[in-house]
C-alpha atoms as an extended CHARMM CRD file, in Angstrom:
* protein
*
        81  EXT
         1         1  MET       CA             43.1730000000     -158.4160000000     -111.3450000000  PROA      1               0.0000000000
         2         2  LYS       CA             42.2630000000     -154.7180000000     -111.3360000000  PROA      2               0.0000000000
         3         3  LYS       CA             44.4470000000     -151.6400000000     -111.2830000000  PROA      3               0.0000000000
         4         4  VAL       CA             43.3750000000     -148.8550000000     -108.9490000000  PROA      4               0.0000000000
         5         5  ASN       CA             44.7160000000     -145.3120000000     -109.2200000000  PROA      5               0.0000000000
         6         6  VAL       CA             44.2150000000     -143.2880000000     -106.0400000000  PROA      6               0.0000000000
         7         7  TYR       CA             44.6140000000     -139.5290000000     -106.5260000000  PROA      7               0.0000000000
         8         8  VAL       CA             45.3960000000     -137.6100000000     -103.3280000000  PROA      8               0.0000000000
         9         9  THR       CA             45.3580000000     -133.8090000000     -103.1950000000  PROA      9               0.0000000000
        10        10  LEU       CA             45.5320000000     -131.2110000000     -100.4810000000  PROA      10              0.0000000000
        11        11  ARG       CA             42.1960000000     -129.6680000000      -99.5770000000  PROA      11              0.0000000000
        12        12  GLU       CA             41.5900000000     -126.2930000000     -101.1890000000  PROA      12              0.0000000000
        13        13  SER       CA             41.7130000000     -124.6450000000      -97.7400000000  PROA      13              0.0000000000
        14        14  VAL       CA             45.2510000000     -125.9850000000      -97.0880000000  PROA      14              0.0000000000
        15        15  VAL       CA             48.2740000000     -123.9860000000      -98.2100000000  PROA      15              0.0000000000
        16        16  ASP       CA             50.3900000000     -125.9320000000     -100.7150000000  PROA      16              0.0000000000
        17        17  PRO       CA             54.0190000000     -124.7540000000     -100.3190000000  PROA      17              0.0000000000
        18        18  GLN       CA             55.2930000000     -127.2740000000     -102.8770000000  PROA      18              0.0000000000
        19        19  GLY       CA             52.7350000000     -126.0390000000     -105.4010000000  PROA      19              0.0000000000
        20        20  THR       CA             53.6610000000     -122.4140000000     -104.6940000000  PROA      20              0.0000000000
        21        21  ALA       CA             57.3590000000     -123.1840000000     -105.1920000000  PROA      21              0.0000000000
        22        22  ALA       CA             56.6240000000     -124.9960000000     -108.4760000000  PROA      22              0.0000000000
        23        23  GLU       CA             54.4780000000     -122.0840000000     -109.6810000000  PROA      23              0.0000000000
        24        24  GLN       CA             57.2280000000     -119.5680000000     -108.9200000000  PROA      24              0.0000000000
        25        25  ALA       CA             59.8450000000     -121.7400000000     -110.6250000000  PROA      25              0.0000000000
        26        26  LEU       CA             57.6690000000     -122.0550000000     -113.7280000000  PROA      26              0.0000000000
        27        27  HSD       CA             57.2070000000     -118.2730000000     -113.8230000000  PROA      27              0.0000000000
        28        28  ASN       CA             60.9740000000     -117.8030000000     -113.4850000000  PROA      28              0.0000000000
        29        29  MET       CA             61.4230000000     -120.1490000000     -116.4580000000  PROA      29              0.0000000000
        30        30  GLY       CA             59.1260000000     -117.9930000000     -118.5730000000  PROA      30              0.0000000000
        31        31  TYR       CA             55.8600000000     -119.9270000000     -118.2170000000  PROA      31              0.0000000000
        32        32  GLU       CA             53.8050000000     -116.8950000000     -117.2100000000  PROA      32              0.0000000000
        33        33  GLU       CA             50.5700000000     -118.4810000000     -118.4600000000  PROA      33              0.0000000000
        34        34  VAL       CA             50.5690000000     -120.7930000000     -115.4070000000  PROA      34              0.0000000000
        35        35  LYS       CA             48.1570000000     -119.2670000000     -112.9140000000  PROA      35              0.0000000000
        36        36  SER       CA             48.1630000000     -121.8880000000     -110.1710000000  PROA      36              0.0000000000
        37        37  VAL       CA             49.8960000000     -125.1460000000     -109.2250000000  PROA      37              0.0000000000
        38        38  ARG       CA             48.7300000000     -127.7290000000     -106.6920000000  PROA      38              0.0000000000
        39        39  VAL       CA             50.8900000000     -130.7870000000     -106.0440000000  PROA      39              0.0000000000
        40        40  GLY       CA             49.3900000000     -134.1440000000     -105.0920000000  PROA      40              0.0000000000
        41        41  LYS       CA             50.2760000000     -137.7930000000     -105.2380000000  PROA      41              0.0000000000
        42        42  LEU       CA             49.2350000000     -140.8600000000     -107.1960000000  PROA      42              0.0000000000
        43        43  ILE       CA             49.0520000000     -144.2580000000     -105.5180000000  PROA      43              0.0000000000
        44        44  GLU       CA             48.7580000000     -147.3060000000     -107.8020000000  PROA      44              0.0000000000
        45        45  LEU       CA             47.3320000000     -150.5390000000     -106.4320000000  PROA      45              0.0000000000
        46        46  ALA       CA             46.9490000000     -153.9460000000     -108.0950000000  PROA      46              0.0000000000
        47        47  ILE       CA             44.0420000000     -155.7690000000     -106.4540000000  PROA      47              0.0000000000
        48        48  ASP       CA             42.1650000000     -159.0290000000     -106.9680000000  PROA      48              0.0000000000
        49        49  GLY       CA             38.4110000000     -159.2660000000     -106.4620000000  PROA      49              0.0000000000
        50        50  ALA       CA             35.0720000000     -158.0640000000     -107.7400000000  PROA      50              0.0000000000
        51        51  GLU       CA             34.8020000000     -154.3670000000     -108.5600000000  PROA      51              0.0000000000
        52        52  SER       CA             32.1550000000     -153.7220000000     -105.8920000000  PROA      52              0.0000000000
        53        53  GLU       CA             34.3700000000     -155.3380000000     -103.2450000000  PROA      53              0.0000000000
        54        54  ILE       CA             37.4410000000     -153.4860000000     -104.4820000000  PROA      54              0.0000000000
        55        55  GLU       CA             35.6540000000     -150.1430000000     -104.2690000000  PROA      55              0.0000000000
        56        56  ALA       CA             34.7380000000     -150.6960000000     -100.6260000000  PROA      56              0.0000000000
        57        57  ARG       CA             38.1790000000     -152.0190000000      -99.7050000000  PROA      57              0.0000000000
        58        58  VAL       CA             40.0580000000     -149.1750000000     -101.4180000000  PROA      58              0.0000000000
        59        59  ASP       CA             37.8340000000     -146.6100000000      -99.7260000000  PROA      59              0.0000000000
        60        60  GLU       CA             38.6410000000     -148.2850000000      -96.4060000000  PROA      60              0.0000000000
        61        61  MET       CA             42.3980000000     -148.3120000000      -97.2000000000  PROA      61              0.0000000000
        62        62  CYS       CA             42.3040000000     -144.6160000000      -98.0060000000  PROA      62              0.0000000000
        63        63  LYS       CA             40.4720000000     -143.7250000000      -94.8170000000  PROA      63              0.0000000000
        64        64  GLU       CA             42.6390000000     -145.9670000000      -92.6180000000  PROA      64              0.0000000000
        65        65  LEU       CA             46.1320000000     -145.3930000000      -94.0170000000  PROA      65              0.0000000000
        66        66  LEU       CA             46.6970000000     -143.8200000000      -97.4170000000  PROA      66              0.0000000000
        67        67  VAL       CA             45.0970000000     -140.4050000000      -96.8790000000  PROA      67              0.0000000000
        68        68  ASN       CA             45.3310000000     -137.8250000000      -94.1080000000  PROA      68              0.0000000000
        69        69  ARG       CA             41.6570000000     -136.8490000000      -94.2280000000  PROA      69              0.0000000000
        70        70  VAL       CA             42.2310000000     -133.7590000000      -92.0960000000  PROA      70              0.0000000000
        71        71  ILE       CA             44.1970000000     -132.0260000000      -94.8880000000  PROA      71              0.0000000000
        72        72  GLU       CA             43.7700000000     -134.2450000000      -97.9650000000  PROA      72              0.0000000000
        73        73  ASP       CA             41.0010000000     -135.2660000000     -100.3580000000  PROA      73              0.0000000000
        74        74  TYR       CA             41.0460000000     -138.3410000000     -102.5590000000  PROA      74              0.0000000000
        75        75  ARG       CA             39.3410000000     -140.0660000000     -105.4240000000  PROA      75              0.0000000000
        76        76  PHE       CA             40.1080000000     -143.3160000000     -107.1910000000  PROA      76              0.0000000000
        77        77  GLU       CA             39.5630000000     -145.0790000000     -110.4990000000  PROA      77              0.0000000000
        78        78  ILE       CA             39.3450000000     -148.8250000000     -111.0470000000  PROA      78              0.0000000000
        79        79  GLU       CA             40.4290000000     -150.2860000000     -114.3900000000  PROA      79              0.0000000000
        80        80  GLU       CA             41.4350000000     -153.5930000000     -115.8920000000  PROA      80              0.0000000000
        81        81  ALA       CA             45.0860000000     -154.4500000000     -115.2880000000  PROA      81              0.0000000000
């Protein structure tokens, strides 16, 4: 069994209101060194199969369901579970 971490982030051209709110809150808390915040999501999958098959299947899952490719980018890592 393999563990797959899928990292989903908004495209750079898309405004990130949650990131902006987090940045402002951090500044209000005294963390002035923070220059930018972007918020994304992590999706963890546990999958059986060969790594080459898993890579193709996860890419398909991302394109079909897990990622809104109009406004989001993604990458994933496969590791031993």
